[in-house]
Coordinates of C-alpha atoms in Angstrom, one line a residue:
M1 CA 112.9 65.8 111.0
P2 CA 111.1 67.4 108.1
L3 CA 107.3 67.1 108.5
L4 CA 106.1 66.2 105.0
P5 CA 108.8 63.7 104.1
T6 CA 108.3 62.0 107.5
I7 CA 104.5 61.8 107.0
S8 CA 104.8 60.5 103.4
T9 CA 107.4 57.9 104.4
T10 CA 105.2 56.7 107.2
F11 CA 102.4 56.1 104.7
I12 CA 104.6 54.1 102.4
V13 CA 105.7 51.9 105.4
L14 CA 102.1 51.6 106.4
S15 CA 101.2 50.5 102.9
A16 CA 103.9 47.8 103.0
V17 CA 102.8 46.5 106.4
L18 CA 99.2 46.3 105.2
V19 CA 100.3 44.4 102.1
G20 CA 102.1 41.9 104.5
I21 CA 99.0 41.6 106.6
G22 CA 96.9 41.1 103.4
W23 CA 99.2 38.3 102.3
I24 CA 98.7 36.5 105.6
L25 CA 95.0 37.0 105.4
I26 CA 94.7 35.5 102.0
A27 CA 97.0 32.6 103.0
N28 CA 94.4 31.9 105.7
D29 CA 91.5 32.1 103.2
K30 CA 90.1 35.3 104.7
R31 CA 89.1 36.9 101.4
S32 CA 86.9 39.7 102.7
A33 CA 89.5 40.9 105.2
H34 CA 92.2 40.5 102.5
K35 CA 90.3 42.8 100.1
K36 CA 89.8 45.5 102.8
V37 CA 93.4 45.4 104.0
M38 CA 94.8 45.5 100.4
L39 CA 92.5 48.4 99.5
A40 CA 93.7 50.2 102.7
A41 CA 97.3 49.5 101.5
A42 CA 96.5 51.0 98.1
L43 CA 94.9 54.0 99.8
S44 CA 98.0 54.5 102.0
A45 CA 100.3 54.3 98.9
L46 CA 98.0 56.9 97.2
I47 CA 98.2 59.2 100.2
F48 CA 102.0 58.9 100.0
F49 CA 101.9 59.7 96.3
I50 CA 99.7 62.8 96.8
I51 CA 102.0 64.2 99.5
Y52 CA 105.1 63.4 97.5
V53 CA 103.8 65.0 94.3
S54 CA 102.4 68.0 96.1
R55 CA 105.7 68.6 97.9
T56 CA 107.6 68.2 94.7
V57 CA 105.4 70.7 92.8
F58 CA 105.1 73.3 95.5
I59 CA 108.3 73.0 97.4
G60 CA 110.8 71.0 95.3
N61 CA 113.0 68.0 96.2
T62 CA 115.9 67.7 98.5
S63 CA 119.2 66.9 97.0
F64 CA 121.7 64.6 98.7
G65 CA 123.6 66.5 101.4
G66 CA 126.1 63.8 102.4
P67 CA 129.8 63.6 101.5
E68 CA 130.6 64.3 97.8
E69 CA 132.3 60.9 97.4
Y70 CA 129.0 59.1 98.3
K71 CA 126.9 61.2 95.9
I72 CA 127.3 58.8 92.9
Y73 CA 126.3 55.8 95.1
Y74 CA 123.3 57.7 96.4
T75 CA 122.3 58.7 92.9
V76 CA 122.5 55.1 91.6
F77 CA 120.5 53.9 94.6
L78 CA 117.9 56.7 94.1
I79 CA 117.4 55.8 90.4
F80 CA 117.0 52.1 91.4
H81 CA 114.4 53.1 94.0
I82 CA 112.5 55.3 91.6
T83 CA 112.5 52.5 89.0
L84 CA 111.3 50.0 91.6
A85 CA 108.6 52.4 92.9
T86 CA 107.3 53.1 89.4
T87 CA 107.2 49.4 88.5
G88 CA 105.6 48.6 91.9
A89 CA 102.9 51.2 91.3
V90 CA 102.1 49.9 87.8
F91 CA 102.0 46.3 89.1
G92 CA 99.9 47.5 92.0
I93 CA 97.3 49.1 89.8
I94 CA 97.1 46.1 87.5
T95 CA 96.8 43.7 90.5
I96 CA 94.0 45.7 92.1
I97 CA 92.1 46.0 88.7
L98 CA 92.4 42.2 88.2
A99 CA 91.0 41.6 91.7
L100 CA 88.2 44.1 91.3
K101 CA 87.3 42.6 87.9
R102 CA 87.3 39.2 89.6
N103 CA 90.1 37.9 87.3
I104 CA 91.4 35.9 90.3
K105 CA 93.5 33.5 88.3
K106 CA 95.7 36.3 87.0
H107 CA 95.5 38.2 90.3
R108 CA 96.9 35.2 92.1
K109 CA 99.8 35.1 89.7
I110 CA 100.8 38.7 89.7
G111 CA 99.9 39.5 93.4
P112 CA 102.9 37.9 95.1
V113 CA 105.3 39.5 92.6
T114 CA 103.6 42.9 93.2
S115 CA 103.9 42.4 96.9
I116 CA 107.6 41.6 96.8
I117 CA 108.3 44.6 94.6
W118 CA 106.3 46.8 97.0
F119 CA 108.2 45.5 100.0
F120 CA 111.5 46.4 98.3
T121 CA 110.1 49.8 97.3
A122 CA 109.2 50.6 100.9
I123 CA 112.6 49.4 102.2
T124 CA 114.5 51.5 99.6
G125 CA 112.2 54.4 100.2
V126 CA 113.0 54.4 103.9
A127 CA 116.7 54.2 103.1
V128 CA 116.4 57.3 100.8
Y129 CA 114.6 59.1 103.7
L130 CA 117.3 58.1 106.2
L131 CA 120.1 59.2 103.8
L132 CA 118.4 62.5 103.1
Y133 CA 117.1 63.6 106.5
I134 CA 118.5 61.5 109.3
I135 CA 122.0 60.2 108.5
Y136 CA 123.0 63.4 106.7
D137 CA 121.6 66.8 106.6
G138 CA 119.6 67.3 103.4
G139 CA 121.1 69.3 100.6
D140 CA 119.4 72.1 98.8
T141 CA 115.7 71.9 98.1
T142 CA 115.4 72.1 94.3
S143 CA 113.7 70.7 91.3
V144 CA 113.4 66.9 90.9
I145 CA 115.9 66.7 88.0
K146 CA 118.5 68.8 89.9
A147 CA 118.0 66.7 93.1
I148 CA 118.5 63.4 91.2
L149 CA 121.5 64.6 89.1
G150 CA 123.0 66.6 92.0
T151 CA 123.5 69.7 89.9

């Protein structure tokens, strides 16, 4: 198991778990605890992002090392995950800003949508990790574009 991808994936899973806990807390009207847990979830996601970007810049990304006939399916799945993660991050930032500015009406509308997107982001992120490092041996470590396109 590669160290940095394992650590970063752990942080994204932790982030999703904390979002789930935050959802339960707000459903039980525990606002202060909800705020703390959701900020911890955001911090966990930020730590993931810092590790991911640092690894990408300094080491590169790992291309798919599984069977050639699966590569197209992996690539489509990876693009879906990246789109979902980007959308989830933008929604997450907006949701946090709304809460911190005390715009609770809008926060309540967007929060559940953000949470669901984030859960799927974490699930698909774990799937990418499993496909790259556990189920198959990783391919070459290369630039992001080459890893995505498999060239």
